[in-house]
XYZ file of C-alpha atoms in Angstrom:
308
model
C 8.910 -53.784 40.767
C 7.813 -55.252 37.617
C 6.354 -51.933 36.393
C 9.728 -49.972 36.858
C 10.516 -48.995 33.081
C 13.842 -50.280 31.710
C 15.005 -46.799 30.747
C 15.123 -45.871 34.269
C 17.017 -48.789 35.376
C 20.851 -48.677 35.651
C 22.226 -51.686 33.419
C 25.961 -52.565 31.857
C 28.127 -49.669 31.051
C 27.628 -49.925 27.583
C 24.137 -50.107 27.827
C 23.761 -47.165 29.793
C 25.926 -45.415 27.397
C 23.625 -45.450 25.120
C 20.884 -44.701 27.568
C 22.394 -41.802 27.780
C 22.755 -40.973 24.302
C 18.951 -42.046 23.594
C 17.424 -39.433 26.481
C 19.662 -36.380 25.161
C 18.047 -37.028 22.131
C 14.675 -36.979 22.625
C 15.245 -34.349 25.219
C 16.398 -32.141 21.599
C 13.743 -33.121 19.997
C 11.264 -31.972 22.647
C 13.804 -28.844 22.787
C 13.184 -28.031 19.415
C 8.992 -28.726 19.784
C 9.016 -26.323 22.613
C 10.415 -23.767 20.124
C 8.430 -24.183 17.711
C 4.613 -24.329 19.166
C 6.115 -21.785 22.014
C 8.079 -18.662 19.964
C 4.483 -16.975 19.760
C 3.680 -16.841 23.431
C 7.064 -16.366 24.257
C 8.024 -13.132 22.277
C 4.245 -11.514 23.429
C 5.259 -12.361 27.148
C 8.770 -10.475 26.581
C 7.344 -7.670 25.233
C 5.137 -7.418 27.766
C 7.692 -7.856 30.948
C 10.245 -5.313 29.379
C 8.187 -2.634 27.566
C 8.084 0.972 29.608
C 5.187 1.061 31.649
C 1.941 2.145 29.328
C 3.565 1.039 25.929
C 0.702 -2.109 25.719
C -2.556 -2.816 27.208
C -2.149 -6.510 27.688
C -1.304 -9.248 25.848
C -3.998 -8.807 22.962
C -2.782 -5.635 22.637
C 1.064 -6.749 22.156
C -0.408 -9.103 19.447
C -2.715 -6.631 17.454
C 0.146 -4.222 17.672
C 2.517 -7.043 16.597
C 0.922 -8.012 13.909
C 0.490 -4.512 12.786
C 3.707 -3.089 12.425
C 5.697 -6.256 12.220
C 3.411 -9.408 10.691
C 3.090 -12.834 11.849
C 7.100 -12.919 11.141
C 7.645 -10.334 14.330
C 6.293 -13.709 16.647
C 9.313 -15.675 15.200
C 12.342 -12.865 15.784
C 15.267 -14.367 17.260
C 14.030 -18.426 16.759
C 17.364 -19.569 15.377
C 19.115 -18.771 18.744
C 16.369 -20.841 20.826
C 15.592 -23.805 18.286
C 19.351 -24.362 18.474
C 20.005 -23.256 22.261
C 16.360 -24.749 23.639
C 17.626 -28.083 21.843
C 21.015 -28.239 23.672
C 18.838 -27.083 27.075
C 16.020 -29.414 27.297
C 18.279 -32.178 26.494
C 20.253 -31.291 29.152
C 17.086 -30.708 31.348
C 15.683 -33.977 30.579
C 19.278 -36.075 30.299
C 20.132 -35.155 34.076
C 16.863 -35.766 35.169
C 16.521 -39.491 33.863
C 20.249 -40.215 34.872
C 19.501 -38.830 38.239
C 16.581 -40.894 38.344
C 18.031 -43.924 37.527
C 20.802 -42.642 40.004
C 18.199 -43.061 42.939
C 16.324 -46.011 41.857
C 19.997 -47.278 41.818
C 20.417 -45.844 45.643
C 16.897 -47.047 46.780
C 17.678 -50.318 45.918
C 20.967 -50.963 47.543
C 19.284 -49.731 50.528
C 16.848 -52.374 50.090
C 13.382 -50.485 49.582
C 10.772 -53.021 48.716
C 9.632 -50.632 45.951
C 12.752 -48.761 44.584
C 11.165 -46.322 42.671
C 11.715 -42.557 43.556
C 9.842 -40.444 45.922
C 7.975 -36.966 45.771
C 11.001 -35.534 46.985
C 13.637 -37.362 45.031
C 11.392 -36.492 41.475
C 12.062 -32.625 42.801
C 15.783 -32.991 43.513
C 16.463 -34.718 40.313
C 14.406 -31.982 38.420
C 16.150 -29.500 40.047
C 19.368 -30.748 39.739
C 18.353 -30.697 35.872
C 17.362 -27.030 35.795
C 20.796 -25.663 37.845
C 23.089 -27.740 35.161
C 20.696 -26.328 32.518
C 20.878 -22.509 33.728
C 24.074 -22.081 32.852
C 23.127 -22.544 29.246
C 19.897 -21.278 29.500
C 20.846 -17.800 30.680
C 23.118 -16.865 28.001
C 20.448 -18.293 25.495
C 17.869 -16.610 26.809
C 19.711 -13.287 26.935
C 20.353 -13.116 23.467
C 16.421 -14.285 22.559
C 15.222 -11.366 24.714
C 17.790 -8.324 23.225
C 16.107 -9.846 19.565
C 12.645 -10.051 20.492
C 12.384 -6.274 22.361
C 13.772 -4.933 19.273
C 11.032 -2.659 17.304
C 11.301 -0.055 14.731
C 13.811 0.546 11.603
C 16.524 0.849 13.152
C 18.058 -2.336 14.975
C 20.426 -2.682 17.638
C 21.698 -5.827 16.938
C 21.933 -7.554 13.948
C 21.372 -11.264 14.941
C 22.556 -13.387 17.623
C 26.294 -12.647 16.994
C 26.370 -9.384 16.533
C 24.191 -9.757 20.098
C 27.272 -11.208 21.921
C 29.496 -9.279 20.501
C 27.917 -5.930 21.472
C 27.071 -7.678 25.243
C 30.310 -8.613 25.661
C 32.106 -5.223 24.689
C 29.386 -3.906 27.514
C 30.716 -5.457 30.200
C 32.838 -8.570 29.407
C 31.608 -12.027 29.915
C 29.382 -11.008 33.212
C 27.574 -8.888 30.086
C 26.988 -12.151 28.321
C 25.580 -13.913 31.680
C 23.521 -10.936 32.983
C 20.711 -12.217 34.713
C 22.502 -15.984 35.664
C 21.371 -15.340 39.255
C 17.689 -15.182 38.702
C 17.796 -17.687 35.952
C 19.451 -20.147 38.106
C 17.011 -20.000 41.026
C 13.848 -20.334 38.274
C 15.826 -23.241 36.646
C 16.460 -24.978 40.136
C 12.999 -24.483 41.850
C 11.263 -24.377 38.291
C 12.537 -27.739 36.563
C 11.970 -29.161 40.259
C 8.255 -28.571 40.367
C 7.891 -29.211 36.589
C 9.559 -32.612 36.578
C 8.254 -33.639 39.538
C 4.425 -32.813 38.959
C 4.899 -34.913 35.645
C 6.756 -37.643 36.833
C 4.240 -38.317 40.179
C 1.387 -38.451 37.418
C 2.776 -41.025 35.546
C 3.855 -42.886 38.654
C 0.509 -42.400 39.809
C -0.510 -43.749 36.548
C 1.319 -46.669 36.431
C 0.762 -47.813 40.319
C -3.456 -47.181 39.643
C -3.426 -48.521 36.506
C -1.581 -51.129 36.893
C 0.146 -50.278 33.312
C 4.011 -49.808 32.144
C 5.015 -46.502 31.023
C 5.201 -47.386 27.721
C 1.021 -48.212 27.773
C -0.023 -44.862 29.081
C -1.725 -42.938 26.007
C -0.600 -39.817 24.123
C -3.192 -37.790 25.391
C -2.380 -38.183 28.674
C 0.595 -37.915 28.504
C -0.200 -34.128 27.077
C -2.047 -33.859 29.857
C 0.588 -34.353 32.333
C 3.441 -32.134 30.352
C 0.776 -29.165 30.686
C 0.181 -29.943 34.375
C 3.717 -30.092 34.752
C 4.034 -26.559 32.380
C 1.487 -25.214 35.213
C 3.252 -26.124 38.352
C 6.500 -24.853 36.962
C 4.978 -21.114 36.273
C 2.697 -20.859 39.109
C 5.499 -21.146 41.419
C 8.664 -19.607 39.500
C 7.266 -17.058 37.440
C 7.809 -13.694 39.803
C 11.896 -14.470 39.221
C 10.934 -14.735 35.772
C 10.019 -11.458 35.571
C 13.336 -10.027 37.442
C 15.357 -12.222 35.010
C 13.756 -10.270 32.045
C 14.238 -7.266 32.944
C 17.252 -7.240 34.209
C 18.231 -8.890 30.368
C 17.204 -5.995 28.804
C 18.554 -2.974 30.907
C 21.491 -1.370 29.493
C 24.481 -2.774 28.460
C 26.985 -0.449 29.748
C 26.824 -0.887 33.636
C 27.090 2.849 33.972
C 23.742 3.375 32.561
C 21.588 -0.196 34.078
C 18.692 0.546 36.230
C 19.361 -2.847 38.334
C 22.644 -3.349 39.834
C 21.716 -6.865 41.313
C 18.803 -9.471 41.897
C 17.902 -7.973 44.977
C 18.066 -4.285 43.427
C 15.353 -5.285 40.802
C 13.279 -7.069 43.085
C 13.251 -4.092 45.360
C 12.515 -1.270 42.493
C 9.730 -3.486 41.071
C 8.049 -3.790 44.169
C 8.180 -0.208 44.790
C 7.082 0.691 41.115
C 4.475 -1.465 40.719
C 3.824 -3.594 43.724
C 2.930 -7.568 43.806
C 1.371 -7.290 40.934
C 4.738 -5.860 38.833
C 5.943 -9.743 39.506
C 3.255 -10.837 36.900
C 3.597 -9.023 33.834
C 2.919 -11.538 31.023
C 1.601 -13.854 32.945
C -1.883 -14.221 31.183
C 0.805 -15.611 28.126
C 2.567 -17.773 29.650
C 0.374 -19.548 30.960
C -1.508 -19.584 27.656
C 1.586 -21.326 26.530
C 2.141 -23.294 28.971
C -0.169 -25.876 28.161
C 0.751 -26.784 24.710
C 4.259 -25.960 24.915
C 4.550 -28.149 27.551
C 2.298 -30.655 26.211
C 4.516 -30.834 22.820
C 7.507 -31.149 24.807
C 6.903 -34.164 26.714
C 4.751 -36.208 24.244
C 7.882 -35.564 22.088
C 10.036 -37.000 24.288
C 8.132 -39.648 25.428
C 7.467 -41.000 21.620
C 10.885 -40.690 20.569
C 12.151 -42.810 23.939
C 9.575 -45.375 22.994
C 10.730 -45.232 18.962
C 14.423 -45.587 20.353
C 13.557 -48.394 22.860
C-alpha cells in the first residue's frame, strides 16, 4: 500500500480538482511531444496507406521522393492541426485514464482488497475508456491531418485546415467532417487499452520488484516502457488503422467514395490486396513508435513529477 503514488489516490474535492487539472496538462504536453518527434513518420505512413497502388516502393521511397519534390518542409504539412488537436487528445487520453484509475483504486478499496491497486484488466478498461472519449476528437483531427498530408503537386485542394472543413462539410454535412469515426473509435478503444495497459503493468511491475515509488523509477525506463506500450498499441490495432485512412481520403462527395462503410473497405481491401493490404505503412509506424511513444510518456511523467 505504501508504494501506491499519491496522484492515483482519490483525496478532498479540491485536491482532486487540481489533480485533474495537473494530468490534462502534462497529458498536452506529451500531446504536443508526440507531434513534434512523430510528424515525420506519420506523414510517410499516410502517404503510404492512401497512395494508388504502385505510386511508392516503400517507405524509403516515400521519403527520397519526399524530399525531392517537396523538402524536409513536406514531413511537417498539416502540423498546426495535430500540435493543437494531438494536445487537446492525449490530454484527454491520459486525463481519463488516471481519473479512471484512481476511480478503481477508489472501488478496490471499498471492497476491501488488501492491495488496492488496479489489475491487468482494470489498466485495459481504463485505457480504453480513454481512447473511446478521445475518438471523438481524434477522428475529426485526424481527418483534416490526412486531406493535408496526401496533398502533392501545384495545385492544392485545400488551403489549410479551415478551408479543409469547410470543403468536408459542404461534401456531405457533418458525417463529412467525422468520416471514418467508426474505425477510429474501435482503434482508440482497443488501441489506448493495450497501450496504457502494457505501460502501466511495467511500472507496476517496477514498483512491486523494485520495491521503489513511481516517482524513483528512471527516465530511461520510463522511455522504455512508453515504446513498449507504442508497440503493443500498433501490433494489435494497426489493420483498422489502415481502413480508417483510407476511408479519410476517398472522395468527398458520397456519390463518387469507393467505401460506403467500415465493413465495405474492409471487404474491398481484402479482395485487392489480401492480408497483407491491412499493413501498408507499417514498417513506419512502427519506426515511430518507439520514440514517439517514448517522448510522450517521459513527458508526462516529468511534468507530473515537476507539478507534484
Amino acid at each position: 500500500m505504501a508504494d501506491i503514488d499519491a496522484h492515483l489516490v482519490e483525496a478532498d474535492p479540491q485536491s482532486d480538482s487540481l489533480r485533474v487539472f495537473k494530468d490534462v496538462f502534462a497529458g498536452t504536453c506529451g500531446g504536443i511531444a508526440q507531434v513534434l518527434s512523430g510528424q515525420p513518420f506519420d506523414t510517410t505512413k499516410v502517404r503510404l496507406q492512401s497512395a494508388p497502388e504502385g505510386t511508392y516502393n516503400g517507405a524509403l521511397d516515400v521519403v527520397k521522393k519526399l524530399l525531392k519534390n517537396e523538402g524536409f518542409a513536406g514531413f511537417y504539412k498539416g502540423t498546426l492541426t495535430p500540435l493543437v488537436g494531438v494536445g487537446a487528445c492525449v490530454s484527454i487520453q491520459f486525463g481519463v485514464n488516471e481519473f479512471m484509475k484512481r476511480t478503481f483504486i477508489a472501488r478496490n478499496k471499498a471492497a476491501g482488497f488488501e492491495d488496492p491497486r488496479l489489475t491487468h484488466g482494470q489498466f485495459y478498461i481504463a485505457g480504453a475508456a480513454a481512447g473511446i472519449a478521445n475518438g471523438f476528437l481524434a477522428s475529426p483531427i485526424e481527418h483534416i491531418r490526412i486531406r493535408l498530408q496526401t496533398q502533392t503537386g501545384e495545385v492544392k485542394a485545400f488551403n489549410g485546415p479551415i478551408d479543409a472543413v469547410r470543403k468536408m462539410y459542404n461534401g456531405s454535412g457533418v458525417r463529412g467532417v467525422f468520416r471514418g469515426i467508426t474505425p477510429t473509435l474501435i482503434r482508440e478503444g482497443h488501441g489506448m487499452g493495450a497501450y496504457f495497459l502494457a505501460f502501466e503493468a511495467l511500472v507496476d511491475r517496477e514498483i512491486k520488484v523494485k520495491h521503489v515509488e513511481r516517482k524513483d523509477i528512471p527516465g530511461w525506463k520510463l522511455c522504455l516502457f512508453g515504446a513498449s506500450a507504442g508497440y503493443a498499441m500498433w501490433f494489435t490495432s494497426y489493420p483498422i488503422d489502415i481502413v480508417k485512412s483510407k476511408m479519410q481520403t476517398d472522395a468527398l462527395d458520397p456519390k463518387g467514395q469507393q467505401y460506403k462503410s467500415t465493413l465495405d473497405c474492409f471487404r474491398k481491401i481484402y479482395v485487392q490486396n489480401g492480408i497483407k493490404g491491412f499493413f501498408k505503412g507499417f514498417l513506419p509506424t512502427i519506426l515511430r513508435a518507439a520514440p514517439v511513444n517514448a517522448c510522450t510518456f517521459y513527458t508526462f511523467e516529468l511534468v507530473i513529477r515537476y507539478l507534484g
